[in-house]
Coordinates of C-alpha atoms in Angstrom, one line a residue:
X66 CA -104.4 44.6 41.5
X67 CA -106.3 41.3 40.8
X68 CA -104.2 41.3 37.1
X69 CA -101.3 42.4 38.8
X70 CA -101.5 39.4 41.3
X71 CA -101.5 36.9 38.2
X72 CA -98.8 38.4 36.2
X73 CA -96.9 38.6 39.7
X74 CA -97.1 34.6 40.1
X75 CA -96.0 34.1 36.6
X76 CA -93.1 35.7 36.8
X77 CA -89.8 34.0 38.1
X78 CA -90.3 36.3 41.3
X79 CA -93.4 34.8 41.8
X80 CA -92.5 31.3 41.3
X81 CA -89.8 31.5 43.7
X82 CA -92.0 33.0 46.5
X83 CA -94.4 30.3 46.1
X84 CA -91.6 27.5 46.3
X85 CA -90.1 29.4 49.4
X86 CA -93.8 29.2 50.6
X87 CA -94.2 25.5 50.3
X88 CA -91.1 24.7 51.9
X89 CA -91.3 23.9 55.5
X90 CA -90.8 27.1 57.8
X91 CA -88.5 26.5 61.0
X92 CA -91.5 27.7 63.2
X93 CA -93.6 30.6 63.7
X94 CA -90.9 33.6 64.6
X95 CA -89.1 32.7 61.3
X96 CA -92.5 32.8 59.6
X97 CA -93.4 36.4 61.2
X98 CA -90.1 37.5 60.3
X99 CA -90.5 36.6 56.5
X100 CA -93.6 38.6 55.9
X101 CA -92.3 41.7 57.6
X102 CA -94.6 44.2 59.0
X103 CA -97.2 45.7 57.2
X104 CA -98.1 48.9 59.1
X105 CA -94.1 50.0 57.1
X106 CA -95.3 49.1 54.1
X107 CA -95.3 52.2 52.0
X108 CA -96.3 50.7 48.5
X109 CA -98.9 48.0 48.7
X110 CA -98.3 46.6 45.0
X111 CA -94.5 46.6 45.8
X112 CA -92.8 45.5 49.2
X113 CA -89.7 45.0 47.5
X114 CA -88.4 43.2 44.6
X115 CA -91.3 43.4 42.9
X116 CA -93.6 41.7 45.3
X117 CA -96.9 42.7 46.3
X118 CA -98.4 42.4 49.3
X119 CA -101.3 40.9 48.3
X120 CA -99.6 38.2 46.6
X121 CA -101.6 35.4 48.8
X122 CA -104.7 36.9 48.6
X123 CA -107.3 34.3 47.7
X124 CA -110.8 34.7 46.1
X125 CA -111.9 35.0 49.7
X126 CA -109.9 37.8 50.9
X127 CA -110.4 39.9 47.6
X128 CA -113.9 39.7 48.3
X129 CA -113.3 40.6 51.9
X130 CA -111.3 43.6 50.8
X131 CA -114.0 44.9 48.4
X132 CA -116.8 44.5 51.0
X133 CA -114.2 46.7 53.2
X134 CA -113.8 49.4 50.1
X135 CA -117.8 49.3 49.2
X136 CA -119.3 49.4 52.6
X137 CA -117.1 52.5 53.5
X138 CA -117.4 54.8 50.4
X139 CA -121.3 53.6 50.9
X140 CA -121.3 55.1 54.5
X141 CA -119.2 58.2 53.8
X142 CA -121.2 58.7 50.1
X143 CA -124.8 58.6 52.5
X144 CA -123.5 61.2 55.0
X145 CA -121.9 63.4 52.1
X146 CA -125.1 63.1 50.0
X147 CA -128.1 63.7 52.6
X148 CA -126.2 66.3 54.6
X149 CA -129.1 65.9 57.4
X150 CA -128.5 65.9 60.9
X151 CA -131.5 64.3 61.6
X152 CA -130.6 61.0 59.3
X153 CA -126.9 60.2 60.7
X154 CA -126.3 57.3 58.4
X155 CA -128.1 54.2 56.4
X156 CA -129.4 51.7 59.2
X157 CA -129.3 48.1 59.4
X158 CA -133.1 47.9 57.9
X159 CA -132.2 50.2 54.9
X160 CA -128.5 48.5 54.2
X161 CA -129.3 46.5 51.0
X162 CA -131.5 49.1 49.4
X163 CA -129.1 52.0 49.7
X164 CA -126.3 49.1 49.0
X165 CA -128.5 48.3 45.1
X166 CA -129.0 52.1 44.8
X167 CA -125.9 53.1 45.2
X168 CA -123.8 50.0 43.1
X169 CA -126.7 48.6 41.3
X170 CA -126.3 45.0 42.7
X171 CA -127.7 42.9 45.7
X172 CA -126.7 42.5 49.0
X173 CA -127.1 39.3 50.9
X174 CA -125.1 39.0 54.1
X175 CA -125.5 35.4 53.4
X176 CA -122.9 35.2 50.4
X177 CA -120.6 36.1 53.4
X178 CA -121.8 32.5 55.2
X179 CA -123.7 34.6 57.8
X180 CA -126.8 35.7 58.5
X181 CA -127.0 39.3 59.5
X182 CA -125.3 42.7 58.3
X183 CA -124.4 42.8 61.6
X184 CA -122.3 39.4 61.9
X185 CA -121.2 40.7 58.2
X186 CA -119.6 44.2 60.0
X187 CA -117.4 41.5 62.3
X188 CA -116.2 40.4 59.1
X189 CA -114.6 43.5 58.6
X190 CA -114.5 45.4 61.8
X191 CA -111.5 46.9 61.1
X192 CA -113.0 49.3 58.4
X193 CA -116.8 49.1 59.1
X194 CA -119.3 49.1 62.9
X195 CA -122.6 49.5 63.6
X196 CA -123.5 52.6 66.4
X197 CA -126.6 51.2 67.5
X198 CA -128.4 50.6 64.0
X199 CA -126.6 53.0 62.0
X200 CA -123.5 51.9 59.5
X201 CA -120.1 53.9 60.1
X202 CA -117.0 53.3 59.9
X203 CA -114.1 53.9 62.8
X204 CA -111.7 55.2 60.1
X205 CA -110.5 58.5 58.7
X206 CA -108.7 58.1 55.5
X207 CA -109.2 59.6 52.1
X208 CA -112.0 57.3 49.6
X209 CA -108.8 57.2 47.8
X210 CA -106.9 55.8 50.5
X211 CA -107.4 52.1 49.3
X212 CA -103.8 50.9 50.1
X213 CA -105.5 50.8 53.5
X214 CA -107.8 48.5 53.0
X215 CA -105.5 46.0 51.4
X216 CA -103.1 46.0 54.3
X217 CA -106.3 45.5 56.5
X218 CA -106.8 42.2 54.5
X219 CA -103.8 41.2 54.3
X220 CA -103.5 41.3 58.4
X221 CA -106.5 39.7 58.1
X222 CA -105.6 37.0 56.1
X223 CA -102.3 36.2 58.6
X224 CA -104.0 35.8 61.7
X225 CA -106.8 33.5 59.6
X226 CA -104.4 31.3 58.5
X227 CA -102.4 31.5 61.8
X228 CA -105.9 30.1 63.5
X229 CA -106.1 27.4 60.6
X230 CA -103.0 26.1 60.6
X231 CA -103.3 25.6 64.6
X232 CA -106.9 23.8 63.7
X233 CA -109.1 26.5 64.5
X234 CA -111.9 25.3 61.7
X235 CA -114.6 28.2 62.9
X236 CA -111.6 30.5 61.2
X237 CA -112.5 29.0 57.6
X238 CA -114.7 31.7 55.5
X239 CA -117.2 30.5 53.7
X240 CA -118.0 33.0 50.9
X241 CA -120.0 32.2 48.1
X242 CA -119.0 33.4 44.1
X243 CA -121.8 35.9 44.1
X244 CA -120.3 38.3 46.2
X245 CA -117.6 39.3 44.0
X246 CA -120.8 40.6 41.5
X247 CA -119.8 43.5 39.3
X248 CA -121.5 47.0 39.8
X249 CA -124.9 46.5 37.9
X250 CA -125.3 43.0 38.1
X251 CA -128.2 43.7 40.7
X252 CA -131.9 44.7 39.6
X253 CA -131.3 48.5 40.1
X254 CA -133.6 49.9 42.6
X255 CA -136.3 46.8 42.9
X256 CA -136.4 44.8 45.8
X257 CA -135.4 47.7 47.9
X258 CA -137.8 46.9 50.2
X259 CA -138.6 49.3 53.5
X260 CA -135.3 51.6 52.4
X261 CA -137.2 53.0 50.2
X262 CA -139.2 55.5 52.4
X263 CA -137.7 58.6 52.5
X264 CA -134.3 58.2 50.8
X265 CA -134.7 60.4 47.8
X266 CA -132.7 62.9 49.6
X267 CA -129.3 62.8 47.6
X268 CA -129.4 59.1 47.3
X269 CA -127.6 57.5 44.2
X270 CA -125.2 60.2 43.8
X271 CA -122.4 58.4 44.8
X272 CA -118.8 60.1 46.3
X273 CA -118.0 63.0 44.9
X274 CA -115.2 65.5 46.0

């Protein structure tokens, strides 16, 4: 999609859209009106003409989107792997190590520009809570499902800029490059810290259908 976004604003499509962007918009309803609604939208890399719908996305809001994507498979993956009533889902203290287990990177809620995983969850409440202590997610779509999770960013992204634009400066994200890492970037399983008791059960082995 990233690729697709490129070759999108290369093309004379994509040129256009970004001069129509820059020019000045006769207020808000017009605005509102030009982006259309994207609960409709049945094909996320195509809303019409060739246009995707993430074709404003910044570096910000792809990483938003794949915290979305990596935090719920991570949560369903856990459930679908221990099969144990008695261990519900990965809590707060055990995030980062099932989080390096399972994608073989580190987590830092801090490359988000907060502090805790759960200010990160507010980041993306949309796909991802906390019950108490415990990670899980308020959704019920397919892992494959991912056109969800760009249309969640994308709404995202609207009212952020809707806040900016009116001054609101708290709305500014402040995401640093490392949390885009690739899948083994991290150190594996070291530095899991206190996850670590107990989480051999079916741990690392991922979604599977």
């Amino acid at each position: 999609w990233q690729a697709q976004q490129v070759a999108f604003k290369g093309s004379e499509a994509g040129k256009t859209a970004a001069t129509k962007k820059a020019e000045k918009k006769e207020g808000e309803e017009e605005e509102a009106k030009e982006e259309g609604d994207i609960d409709s939208v049945e094909d996320v890399a195509d809303v019409g003409g060739g246009v995707p719908l993430f074709k404003d996305f910044g570096f910000e809001d792809w990483a938003l989107f794949q915290l979305r994507y990596e935090l719920f498979l991570l949560q369903a993956a856990y459930k679908k792997d221990v099969d144990d009533s008695d261990r519900p889902g990965i809590t707060d203290a055990h995030l980062g190590f099932y989080y390096n287990r399972y994608y073989r990177k580190n987590f830092s809620p801090k490359s988000y520009g907060v502090d805790t995983n759960q200010d990160l969850a507010k980041l993306v409440k949309d796909s991802i809570a906390w019950e108490g202590d415990v990670l899980t997610s308020p959704l019920t779509c397919e892992p494959t499902d991912t056109s969800f999770f760009v249309k969640a960013t994308e709404t995202n992204r609207r009212e952020r800029q809707r806040r900016l634009d009116a001054g609101d400066e708290t709305s500014r994200l402040k995401i640093a490059p490392d949390a885009m890492k690739k899948a083994g970037s991290g150190s594996g399983a070291k530095g899991g810290g206190s996850g670590a008791k107990g989480g051999k059960k079916g741990g690392g082995k991922g979604w599977k259908k």
